[in-house]
CSV table of C-alpha atoms and ligand atoms in Angstrom, one decimal:
chain,number,residue,atom,x,y,z
A,489,UNK,CA,109.7,-81.3,-97.4
A,490,UNK,CA,107.6,-80.2,-94.3
A,491,UNK,CA,105.3,-77.1,-94.6
A,492,UNK,CA,104.7,-74.8,-91.7
A,493,UNK,CA,101.4,-75.2,-89.9
A,494,UNK,CA,98.8,-72.9,-88.8
A,495,UNK,CA,96.2,-73.3,-86.0
A,496,UNK,CA,93.2,-71.0,-86.4
A,497,UNK,CA,90.5,-70.3,-83.9
A,498,UNK,CA,87.4,-68.4,-84.9
A,499,UNK,CA,84.9,-66.6,-82.8
A,500,UNK,CA,81.8,-64.9,-83.8
A,501,UNK,CA,79.5,-64.5,-86.7
A,502,UNK,CA,79.6,-65.6,-90.4
A,503,UNK,CA,81.5,-62.6,-91.4
A,504,UNK,CA,84.3,-63.9,-89.3
A,505,UNK,CA,84.0,-67.3,-90.5
A,506,UNK,CA,84.3,-65.8,-93.9
A,507,UNK,CA,87.1,-63.7,-93.0
A,508,UNK,CA,89.0,-66.7,-91.2
A,509,UNK,CA,88.7,-68.6,-94.7
A,510,UNK,CA,90.4,-65.7,-96.4
A,511,UNK,CA,93.1,-65.7,-93.8
A,512,UNK,CA,93.9,-69.5,-94.5
A,513,UNK,CA,93.8,-69.1,-98.3
A,514,UNK,CA,96.3,-66.1,-98.1
A,515,UNK,CA,98.5,-68.2,-95.7
A,516,UNK,CA,98.2,-71.1,-98.0
A,517,UNK,CA,99.7,-69.2,-100.8
A,518,UNK,CA,102.7,-68.8,-98.5
A,519,UNK,CA,103.0,-72.5,-97.8
A,520,UNK,CA,101.0,-72.7,-94.5
A,521,UNK,CA,98.8,-75.8,-94.0
A,522,UNK,CA,96.1,-75.8,-91.4
A,523,UNK,CA,96.3,-78.1,-88.3
A,524,UNK,CA,93.3,-78.8,-86.0
A,525,UNK,CA,95.4,-78.6,-82.8
A,526,UNK,CA,97.6,-75.8,-81.6
A,527,UNK,CA,100.3,-77.9,-79.8
A,528,UNK,CA,102.7,-78.3,-82.7
A,529,UNK,CA,101.5,-75.4,-84.9
A,530,UNK,CA,104.1,-72.9,-86.2
A,531,UNK,CA,101.5,-70.2,-86.3
A,532,UNK,CA,98.9,-69.6,-83.7
A,533,UNK,CA,96.1,-67.6,-85.1
A,534,UNK,CA,92.9,-66.2,-83.4
A,535,UNK,CA,90.2,-64.4,-85.3
A,536,UNK,CA,88.2,-62.5,-82.5
A,537,UNK,CA,84.7,-61.0,-81.8
A,538,UNK,CA,83.7,-58.1,-79.6
A,539,UNK,CA,80.0,-58.1,-80.3
A,540,UNK,CA,79.3,-59.4,-76.9
A,541,UNK,CA,81.4,-59.4,-73.8
A,542,UNK,CA,81.1,-63.2,-73.4
A,543,UNK,CA,83.0,-64.0,-76.6
A,544,UNK,CA,85.5,-61.4,-75.8
A,545,UNK,CA,86.2,-63.0,-72.4
A,546,UNK,CA,86.4,-66.5,-74.2
A,547,UNK,CA,89.1,-65.1,-76.4
A,548,UNK,CA,91.1,-63.6,-73.5
A,549,UNK,CA,91.1,-67.1,-71.8
A,550,UNK,CA,92.1,-68.8,-75.0
A,551,UNK,CA,94.9,-66.3,-75.5
A,552,UNK,CA,96.3,-67.1,-71.8
A,553,UNK,CA,96.4,-70.9,-72.9
A,554,UNK,CA,97.9,-70.3,-76.3
A,555,UNK,CA,100.7,-67.9,-74.8
A,556,UNK,CA,102.1,-71.0,-73.0
A,557,UNK,CA,102.5,-72.8,-76.4
A,558,UNK,CA,104.4,-70.0,-77.8
A,559,UNK,CA,107.5,-70.8,-76.0
A,560,UNK,CA,109.6,-71.6,-78.9
A,561,UNK,CA,111.0,-68.6,-81.1
A,562,UNK,CA,109.7,-70.2,-84.1
A,563,UNK,CA,106.2,-70.2,-83.0
A,564,UNK,CA,104.2,-66.8,-83.7
A,565,UNK,CA,100.9,-65.7,-82.1
A,566,UNK,CA,98.7,-63.6,-84.2
A,567,UNK,CA,95.4,-61.9,-83.2
A,568,UNK,CA,92.9,-60.6,-85.7
A,569,UNK,CA,89.3,-59.5,-86.0
A,570,UNK,CA,87.0,-57.2,-83.9
A,571,UNK,CA,89.1,-57.2,-80.7
A,572,UNK,CA,92.2,-56.8,-82.4
A,573,UNK,CA,90.7,-53.6,-84.3
A,574,UNK,CA,89.1,-52.4,-81.1
A,575,UNK,CA,92.2,-52.7,-78.7
A,576,UNK,CA,95.0,-52.4,-81.1
A,577,UNK,CA,98.4,-51.9,-79.3
A,578,UNK,CA,96.6,-51.9,-76.0
A,579,UNK,CA,96.4,-55.7,-76.3
A,580,UNK,CA,100.1,-55.8,-75.7
A,581,UNK,CA,99.7,-54.3,-72.2
A,582,UNK,CA,98.0,-57.5,-71.1
A,583,UNK,CA,99.5,-60.0,-73.5
A,584,UNK,CA,103.1,-58.8,-74.5
A,585,UNK,CA,103.8,-62.1,-76.1
A,586,UNK,CA,101.6,-61.4,-79.2
A,587,UNK,CA,103.5,-61.1,-82.4
A,588,UNK,CA,100.9,-59.7,-84.9
A,589,UNK,CA,97.8,-57.7,-84.3
A,590,UNK,CA,95.7,-57.0,-87.5
A,591,UNK,CA,92.4,-55.6,-87.8
A,592,UNK,CA,89.2,-56.3,-89.9
A,593,UNK,CA,90.4,-54.1,-92.6
A,594,UNK,CA,94.1,-55.5,-92.7
A,595,UNK,CA,93.6,-59.3,-93.7
A,596,UNK,CA,95.1,-59.0,-97.0
A,597,UNK,CA,98.4,-57.9,-95.3
A,598,UNK,CA,98.4,-60.9,-92.7
A,599,UNK,CA,101.3,-63.0,-94.6
A,600,UNK,CA,103.4,-59.8,-94.9
A,601,UNK,CA,103.0,-59.1,-91.3
A,602,UNK,CA,103.7,-62.6,-90.3
A,603,UNK,CA,106.8,-62.7,-92.4
A,604,UNK,CA,108.1,-59.3,-91.0
A,605,UNK,CA,107.4,-60.5,-87.4
A,606,UNK,CA,109.5,-63.5,-88.1
A,607,UNK,CA,112.5,-61.8,-89.7
A,608,UNK,CA,112.7,-58.8,-87.4
A,609,UNK,CA,111.4,-60.4,-84.2
A,610,UNK,CA,109.3,-57.3,-83.6
A,611,UNK,CA,105.5,-57.0,-83.0
A,612,UNK,CA,103.6,-56.1,-86.1
A,613,UNK,CA,100.4,-54.1,-85.6
A,614,UNK,CA,98.0,-53.0,-88.6
A,615,UNK,CA,94.6,-51.6,-87.8
A,616,UNK,CA,94.2,-49.7,-90.9
A,617,UNK,CA,90.9,-50.2,-92.9
A,618,UNK,CA,92.7,-50.3,-96.2
A,619,UNK,CA,91.2,-53.7,-97.5
A,620,UNK,CA,89.0,-53.5,-100.2
A,621,UNK,CA,86.8,-56.7,-100.8
A,622,UNK,CA,88.8,-59.8,-100.8
A,623,UNK,CA,88.0,-62.5,-103.4
A,624,UNK,CA,86.5,-65.9,-102.2
A,625,UNK,CA,88.6,-67.6,-104.6
A,626,UNK,CA,91.7,-66.4,-102.5
A,627,UNK,CA,95.3,-66.2,-103.7
A,628,UNK,CA,95.7,-69.9,-104.3
A,629,UNK,CA,92.3,-70.4,-105.9
A,630,UNK,CA,90.8,-72.5,-103.3
A,631,UNK,CA,87.4,-72.1,-101.6
A,632,UNK,CA,86.0,-73.2,-98.3
A,633,UNK,CA,83.7,-76.0,-99.5
A,634,UNK,CA,82.9,-77.4,-102.8
A,635,UNK,CA,79.2,-77.3,-101.9
A,636,UNK,CA,78.5,-74.1,-100.1
A,637,UNK,CA,80.1,-70.6,-100.1
A,638,UNK,CA,79.9,-67.3,-98.6
A,639,UNK,CA,80.3,-64.2,-100.8
A,640,UNK,CA,80.6,-60.7,-99.1
A,641,UNK,CA,78.5,-58.2,-100.9
A,642,UNK,CA,78.9,-55.3,-98.5
A,643,UNK,CA,80.7,-54.6,-95.3
A,644,UNK,CA,80.5,-52.2,-92.3
A,645,UNK,CA,77.4,-50.3,-90.9
A,646,UNK,CA,76.1,-46.7,-90.6
A,647,UNK,CA,73.2,-47.6,-88.3
A,648,UNK,CA,74.8,-47.2,-84.8
A,649,UNK,CA,72.4,-49.3,-82.9
A,650,UNK,CA,73.0,-47.8,-79.5
A,651,UNK,CA,74.2,-51.5,-78.2
A,652,UNK,CA,76.3,-52.3,-81.1
A,653,UNK,CA,80.2,-52.2,-81.5
A,654,UNK,CA,80.2,-53.1,-85.2
A,655,UNK,CA,80.3,-49.6,-86.9
A,656,UNK,CA,83.5,-49.0,-84.6
A,657,UNK,CA,85.1,-52.2,-85.4
A,658,UNK,CA,84.0,-52.8,-89.1
A,659,UNK,CA,83.9,-49.1,-90.2
A,660,UNK,CA,81.3,-47.3,-92.3
A,661,UNK,CA,79.0,-49.2,-94.9
A,662,UNK,CA,80.5,-50.0,-98.2
A,663,UNK,CA,78.9,-52.1,-101.0
A,664,UNK,CA,81.0,-54.2,-103.3
A,665,UNK,CA,80.5,-53.5,-107.2
A,666,UNK,CA,77.7,-55.9,-108.5
A,667,UNK,CA,79.8,-56.9,-111.6
A,668,UNK,CA,82.6,-58.0,-109.2
A,669,UNK,CA,80.0,-60.0,-107.0
A,670,UNK,CA,78.3,-61.7,-110.3
A,671,UNK,CA,81.9,-62.8,-111.5
A,672,UNK,CA,82.8,-64.2,-108.2
A,673,UNK,CA,79.4,-66.1,-107.8
A,674,UNK,CA,79.8,-67.4,-111.4
A,675,UNK,CA,83.4,-68.6,-110.4
A,676,UNK,CA,82.0,-70.3,-107.4
A,677,UNK,CA,79.3,-72.1,-109.4
A,678,UNK,CA,81.9,-73.0,-111.9
A,679,UNK,CA,83.9,-74.6,-109.1
A,680,UNK,CA,81.0,-76.7,-108.0
A,681,UNK,CA,79.4,-74.6,-105.5
A,682,UNK,CA,75.6,-75.3,-105.2
A,683,UNK,CA,74.5,-72.7,-102.5
A,684,UNK,CA,75.7,-69.1,-101.9
A,685,UNK,CA,75.2,-67.0,-98.8
A,686,UNK,CA,75.5,-63.4,-99.5
A,687,UNK,CA,77.2,-61.6,-96.5
A,688,UNK,CA,77.1,-58.3,-95.1
A,689,UNK,CA,76.3,-56.4,-91.8
A,690,UNK,CA,72.9,-55.1,-93.4
A,691,UNK,CA,72.6,-56.6,-96.8
A,692,UNK,CA,69.3,-55.1,-97.3
A,693,UNK,CA,70.9,-51.6,-97.8
A,694,UNK,CA,73.1,-52.9,-100.4
A,695,UNK,CA,73.9,-50.2,-103.1
A,696,UNK,CA,72.6,-47.5,-101.0
A,697,UNK,CA,75.9,-45.8,-100.4
A,698,UNK,CA,77.1,-45.7,-104.0
A,699,UNK,CA,75.2,-44.1,-106.9
A,700,UNK,CA,74.4,-46.0,-110.0
A,701,UNK,CA,74.5,-49.5,-108.3
A,702,UNK,CA,71.6,-51.9,-108.3
A,703,UNK,CA,69.5,-52.5,-105.2
A,704,UNK,CA,69.6,-55.6,-103.2
A,705,UNK,CA,66.5,-57.1,-104.7
A,706,UNK,CA,68.0,-56.6,-108.2
A,707,UNK,CA,71.1,-58.1,-107.3
A,708,UNK,CA,69.3,-61.2,-106.1
A,709,UNK,CA,67.5,-61.4,-109.5
A,710,UNK,CA,70.9,-61.3,-111.2
A,711,UNK,CA,72.3,-63.9,-109.0
A,712,UNK,CA,69.2,-66.2,-109.4
A,713,UNK,CA,69.8,-66.2,-113.1
A,714,UNK,CA,73.3,-67.8,-112.8
A,715,UNK,CA,72.9,-71.4,-114.5
A,716,UNK,CA,73.9,-74.1,-112.3
A,717,UNK,CA,73.4,-72.3,-109.0
A,718,UNK,CA,70.6,-74.0,-106.8
A,719,UNK,CA,70.2,-71.9,-103.7
A,720,UNK,CA,70.7,-68.4,-102.4
A,721,UNK,CA,70.7,-67.2,-98.9
A,722,UNK,CA,71.5,-64.0,-97.2
A,723,UNK,CA,72.4,-62.5,-93.9
A,724,UNK,CA,72.0,-60.2,-92.0
A,725,UNK,CA,69.0,-58.3,-92.7
A,726,UNK,CA,67.8,-55.0,-90.8
A,727,UNK,CA,64.0,-54.7,-90.7
A,728,UNK,CA,64.0,-51.0,-91.4
A,729,UNK,CA,65.6,-51.7,-94.9
A,730,UNK,CA,63.3,-54.7,-95.8
A,731,UNK,CA,61.5,-53.3,-98.7
A,732,UNK,CA,58.4,-54.6,-100.4
A,733,UNK,CA,60.6,-55.5,-103.4
A,734,UNK,CA,62.7,-57.6,-101.2
A,735,UNK,CA,59.7,-59.4,-99.8
A,736,UNK,CA,58.4,-60.2,-103.4
A,737,UNK,CA,61.8,-61.9,-104.2
A,738,UNK,CA,60.7,-64.7,-101.7
A,739,UNK,CA,57.6,-65.3,-103.9
A,740,UNK,CA,59.3,-65.0,-107.1
A,741,UNK,CA,62.9,-66.2,-107.1
A,742,UNK,CA,63.0,-70.0,-107.0
A,743,UNK,CA,66.7,-70.2,-106.0
A,744,UNK,CA,66.0,-67.9,-102.9
A,745,UNK,CA,65.9,-70.2,-99.9
A,746,UNK,CA,62.6,-69.8,-97.9
A,747,UNK,CA,64.4,-68.6,-94.7
A,748,UNK,CA,65.0,-65.1,-93.4
A,749,UNK,CA,66.9,-64.1,-90.2
A,750,UNK,CA,65.3,-61.0,-89.2
A,751,UNK,CA,66.7,-59.7,-85.9
A,752,UNK,CA,63.9,-58.2,-83.6
A,753,UNK,CA,66.2,-57.3,-80.8
A,754,UNK,CA,63.2,-56.3,-78.7
A,755,UNK,CA,59.3,-56.6,-78.6
A,756,UNK,CA,59.0,-53.1,-77.1
A,757,UNK,CA,58.7,-50.0,-79.2
A,758,UNK,CA,60.0,-47.8,-76.2
A,759,UNK,CA,63.2,-50.0,-76.0
A,760,UNK,CA,63.5,-50.3,-79.9
A,761,UNK,CA,63.6,-46.5,-79.9
A,762,UNK,CA,66.3,-46.5,-77.2
A,763,UNK,CA,68.3,-49.0,-79.2
A,764,UNK,CA,67.9,-46.6,-82.4
A,765,UNK,CA,66.6,-49.5,-84.3
A,766,UNK,CA,64.5,-47.4,-86.6
A,767,UNK,CA,61.2,-49.6,-86.5
A,768,UNK,CA,58.4,-50.3,-84.2
A,769,UNK,CA,56.8,-53.3,-82.7
A,770,UNK,CA,53.8,-52.9,-85.1
A,771,UNK,CA,56.2,-52.3,-88.1
A,772,UNK,CA,58.2,-55.4,-87.6
A,773,UNK,CA,54.9,-57.5,-87.1
A,774,UNK,CA,53.8,-56.0,-90.5
A,775,UNK,CA,56.8,-57.2,-92.3
A,776,UNK,CA,56.4,-60.7,-91.0
A,777,UNK,CA,52.7,-60.8,-92.2
A,778,UNK,CA,53.8,-59.5,-95.6
A,779,UNK,CA,56.5,-62.1,-95.9
A,780,UNK,CA,54.2,-65.0,-94.9
A,781,UNK,CA,51.7,-63.6,-97.5
A,782,UNK,CA,54.2,-64.1,-100.3
A,783,UNK,CA,55.9,-67.2,-98.9
A,784,UNK,CA,53.6,-69.0,-96.3
A,785,UNK,CA,56.2,-71.5,-95.3
A,786,UNK,CA,59.2,-69.2,-94.8
A,787,UNK,CA,61.2,-70.0,-91.7
A,788,UNK,CA,61.9,-67.0,-89.7
A,789,UNK,CA,64.7,-66.9,-87.2
A,790,UNK,CA,65.8,-63.8,-85.0
A,791,UNK,CA,68.1,-62.2,-82.4
A,792,UNK,CA,66.7,-61.0,-79.0
A,793,UNK,CA,68.6,-59.0,-76.5
A,794,UNK,CA,67.1,-59.2,-73.0
A,795,UNK,CA,68.1,-56.6,-70.3
A,796,UNK,CA,68.8,-53.7,-72.3
A,797,UNK,CA,69.3,-50.7,-69.9
A,798,UNK,CA,66.0,-49.5,-68.9
A,799,UNK,CA,64.0,-52.6,-69.9
A,800,UNK,CA,61.2,-53.0,-67.6
A,801,UNK,CA,59.1,-56.0,-66.8
A,802,UNK,CA,56.4,-54.6,-69.1
A,803,UNK,CA,58.9,-54.1,-71.9
A,804,UNK,CA,60.2,-57.7,-71.5
A,805,UNK,CA,56.6,-59.1,-71.5
A,806,UNK,CA,56.0,-57.3,-74.7
A,807,UNK,CA,58.9,-59.3,-76.0
A,808,UNK,CA,57.7,-62.6,-74.7
A,809,UNK,CA,54.2,-61.8,-76.2
A,810,UNK,CA,55.6,-61.0,-79.7
A,811,UNK,CA,57.7,-64.2,-79.7
A,812,UNK,CA,54.5,-66.3,-78.8
A,813,UNK,CA,52.7,-64.5,-81.7
A,814,UNK,CA,55.4,-64.5,-84.4
A,815,UNK,CA,56.3,-68.4,-83.6
A,816,UNK,CA,60.0,-68.2,-84.7
A,817,UNK,CA,61.6,-71.3,-86.1
A,818,UNK,CA,64.5,-70.5,-83.9
A,819,UNK,CA,66.0,-67.6,-82.1
A,820,UNK,CA,69.5,-66.4,-80.7
A,821,UNK,CA,68.9,-64.6,-77.5
A,822,UNK,CA,71.5,-62.9,-75.4
A,823,UNK,CA,71.8,-61.0,-72.2
A,824,UNK,CA,72.7,-57.2,-72.8
A,825,UNK,CA,76.4,-56.4,-72.1
A,826,UNK,CA,78.2,-53.2,-72.3
A,827,UNK,CA,80.3,-52.7,-75.4
A,828,UNK,CA,83.1,-50.0,-75.6
A,829,UNK,CA,82.1,-46.7,-77.3
A,830,UNK,CA,78.4,-47.6,-77.5
A,831,UNK,CA,75.7,-45.1,-76.4
A,832,UNK,CA,73.8,-47.7,-74.3
A,833,UNK,CA,77.0,-48.4,-72.3
A,834,UNK,CA,76.8,-45.0,-70.9
A,835,UNK,CA,73.2,-45.5,-69.5
A,836,UNK,CA,72.7,-45.4,-65.8
A,837,UNK,CA,69.6,-47.5,-65.7
A,838,UNK,CA,71.2,-51.0,-65.9
A,839,UNK,CA,69.4,-54.1,-65.3
A,840,UNK,CA,71.0,-56.4,-62.7
A,841,UNK,CA,72.8,-59.6,-63.9
A,842,UNK,CA,70.3,-61.7,-61.8
A,843,UNK,CA,67.3,-60.3,-63.6
A,844,UNK,CA,68.9,-60.6,-67.1
A,845,UNK,CA,69.6,-64.3,-66.4
A,846,UNK,CA,66.0,-64.7,-65.3
A,847,UNK,CA,64.5,-63.0,-68.4
A,848,UNK,CA,66.8,-64.9,-70.6
A,849,UNK,CA,66.0,-68.3,-69.2
A,850,UNK,CA,62.3,-67.6,-69.3
A,851,UNK,CA,62.4,-66.6,-73.0
A,852,UNK,CA,64.6,-69.5,-73.8
A,853,UNK,CA,62.1,-71.8,-72.3
A,854,UNK,CA,59.3,-70.1,-74.4
A,855,UNK,CA,61.1,-70.6,-77.6
A,856,UNK,CA,62.1,-74.1,-76.9
A,857,UNK,CA,58.3,-75.1,-76.8
A,858,UNK,CA,57.5,-73.1,-80.0
A,859,UNK,CA,60.5,-74.6,-81.8
A,860,UNK,CA,59.7,-78.1,-80.8
A,861,UNK,CA,56.0,-77.8,-81.5
A,862,UNK,CA,56.9,-76.3,-85.0
A,863,UNK,CA,59.4,-78.9,-85.7
A,864,UNK,CA,56.9,-81.8,-84.9
A,865,UNK,CA,54.5,-80.5,-87.3
A,866,UNK,CA,57.0,-81.0,-90.1
A,867,UNK,CA,57.0,-84.9,-89.5
A,868,UNK,CA,55.6,-86.6,-92.6
A,869,UNK,CA,56.5,-83.8,-94.9
A,870,UNK,CA,59.1,-84.2,-97.6
A,871,UNK,CA,62.2,-81.7,-97.8
A,872,UNK,CA,64.8,-81.2,-100.4
A,873,UNK,CA,68.1,-81.5,-98.7
A,874,UNK,CA,71.5,-80.4,-99.9
A,875,UNK,CA,73.8,-83.1,-98.7
A,876,UNK,CA,76.7,-81.8,-96.8
A,877,UNK,CA,78.6,-85.0,-95.8
A,878,UNK,CA,78.5,-87.8,-93.1
A,879,UNK,CA,77.0,-87.0,-89.8
A,880,UNK,CA,79.6,-86.5,-87.2
A,881,UNK,CA,77.7,-88.5,-84.6
A,882,UNK,CA,76.7,-91.6,-86.7
A,883,UNK,CA,78.9,-92.9,-89.5
A,884,UNK,CA,75.9,-94.3,-91.4
A,885,UNK,CA,74.0,-91.3,-91.8
A,886,UNK,CA,74.3,-88.2,-93.8
A,887,UNK,CA,73.6,-84.8,-92.9
A,888,UNK,CA,72.4,-81.6,-94.8
A,889,UNK,CA,70.0,-78.8,-94.8
A,890,UNK,CA,66.6,-78.0,-96.1
A,891,UNK,CA,65.9,-74.8,-97.9
A,892,UNK,CA,64.5,-73.5,-94.9
A,893,UNK,CA,67.6,-74.3,-93.0
A,894,UNK,CA,66.7,-77.1,-91.0
A,895,UNK,CA,69.4,-79.8,-90.2
A,896,UNK,CA,68.1,-83.2,-91.6
A,897,UNK,CA,70.0,-86.5,-90.9
A,898,UNK,CA,69.3,-89.6,-92.9
A,899,UNK,CA,70.9,-92.9,-93.8
A,900,UNK,CA,72.5,-92.9,-97.3
A,901,UNK,CA,75.8,-93.4,-99.0
A,902,UNK,CA,78.7,-90.7,-99.0
A,903,UNK,CA,78.6,-90.3,-102.7
A,904,UNK,CA,75.4,-88.3,-102.3
A,905,UNK,CA,77.5,-85.5,-100.9
A,906,UNK,CA,76.8,-82.3,-102.9
A,907,UNK,CA,73.6,-83.7,-104.1
A,908,UNK,CA,70.1,-82.3,-103.6
A,909,UNK,CA,67.6,-85.2,-102.5
A,910,UNK,CA,64.3,-85.5,-101.3
A,911,UNK,CA,63.9,-86.8,-97.7
A,912,UNK,CA,60.7,-87.6,-95.8
A,913,UNK,CA,61.0,-86.2,-92.1
A,914,UNK,CA,60.4,-89.2,-89.7
A,915,UNK,CA,61.4,-87.6,-86.3
A,916,UNK,CA,61.7,-84.0,-85.0
A,917,UNK,CA,64.0,-82.7,-82.3
A,918,UNK,CA,65.0,-79.4,-81.1
A,919,UNK,CA,67.8,-78.6,-83.3
A,920,UNK,CA,67.6,-81.4,-86.0
A,921,UNK,CA,65.5,-83.9,-87.8
A,922,UNK,CA,65.7,-87.5,-88.8
A,923,UNK,CA,64.5,-88.8,-92.0
A,924,UNK,CA,64.6,-91.2,-94.9
A,925,UNK,CA,65.4,-90.7,-98.5
A,926,UNK,CA,62.3,-91.0,-100.8
B,186,SF4,S1,72.6,-52.8,-87.9
B,186,SF4,FE1,72.9,-52.1,-85.8
B,186,SF4,S2,73.1,-54.2,-84.7
B,186,SF4,FE2,73.5,-54.4,-87.0
B,186,SF4,S3,75.6,-54.1,-87.4
B,186,SF4,FE3,74.7,-52.1,-87.7
B,186,SF4,S4,74.8,-51.2,-85.6
B,186,SF4,FE4,75.2,-53.5,-85.3
């Protein structure tokens, strides 16, 4: 007996990666097996991202290619995620061959929509925000990996940063009940998971929108108490909601990994105000000092946007200066792009593409030197590595991550997968390290 196959392509952030896992779990309960190539798939599924213009464009070009594979009537093409939420029925004007369009809050209904499209031959569209929180365990009890797992603790966002489309495509902020989160975390650990990453658009404000719920630091303390769990991570954090209590957690909770992704977006207070970020350059700098005071070796990564409308050379220079000063471990930098409905998209003081490209490449060059310098300082240190499997580029090597989220490769036997091992760092590169087991 052959099972129907599903090809899934995911664009975007970890929230989308997690949503994609839910999609596969739900489809698996209806007999679908994943396939890595689209050519012979019965279901072509794309989980889209609209946070930046570039990822939206990549999706449109993939869709153009997938449509040629949808020649046979038995192959269905489904589009989910942020672009589907944003565009809805309008997608059909450009791509009339799409069979199912489902939004970020309609994932649980995907198998039903597929079934209906197959039976009726009619396009199915669902962009309602009706989904509650989906269980990681999925309808067939499977999880993404037996070592690491994502766990959604809140979703949506109320902040309306002036460049960001998320509040429009993910809806208003909603926290998941802490009892449900703890039960799911225990279930994951019972299935062998060693590391849990708590997910949300702004995890720091967890619990603020529902009365009687614990705060995010209190939730972290409860999860830290789960026997058998080794590591906790979380993303994403908004600086304006990073409380002293949360900072203290980095010094107190032994399972909380010493790594924080704290989006700066701009080093200019003037631009931060225009972005509606709710903090200043000085306030952000103060947070970093307090974090380093409680956890001196904490790795800090960030997101930065260059060429926000109205960004002058002086504003940009302030970003370059703070990047030099903070010395991030790594950063993700982007050229500003207009996003539908956002306040910044209506601004008339746009920075030219050429100038945005110049600023981006200059800033990336600065960070490249900082990252390399910081990485080289780690040579000779020993790190605890959670082994994730064999390296993709060298079969003799294993790969894993340290608590501070550094990718470390070293020689070892595949049986070490899922184990925490001590590795001495022998060589440092820009995005990874080489080491030997000690
Ligand atoms: S906090 Fe700002 S950048 Fe983050 S999701 Fe909300 S609106 Fe977007």
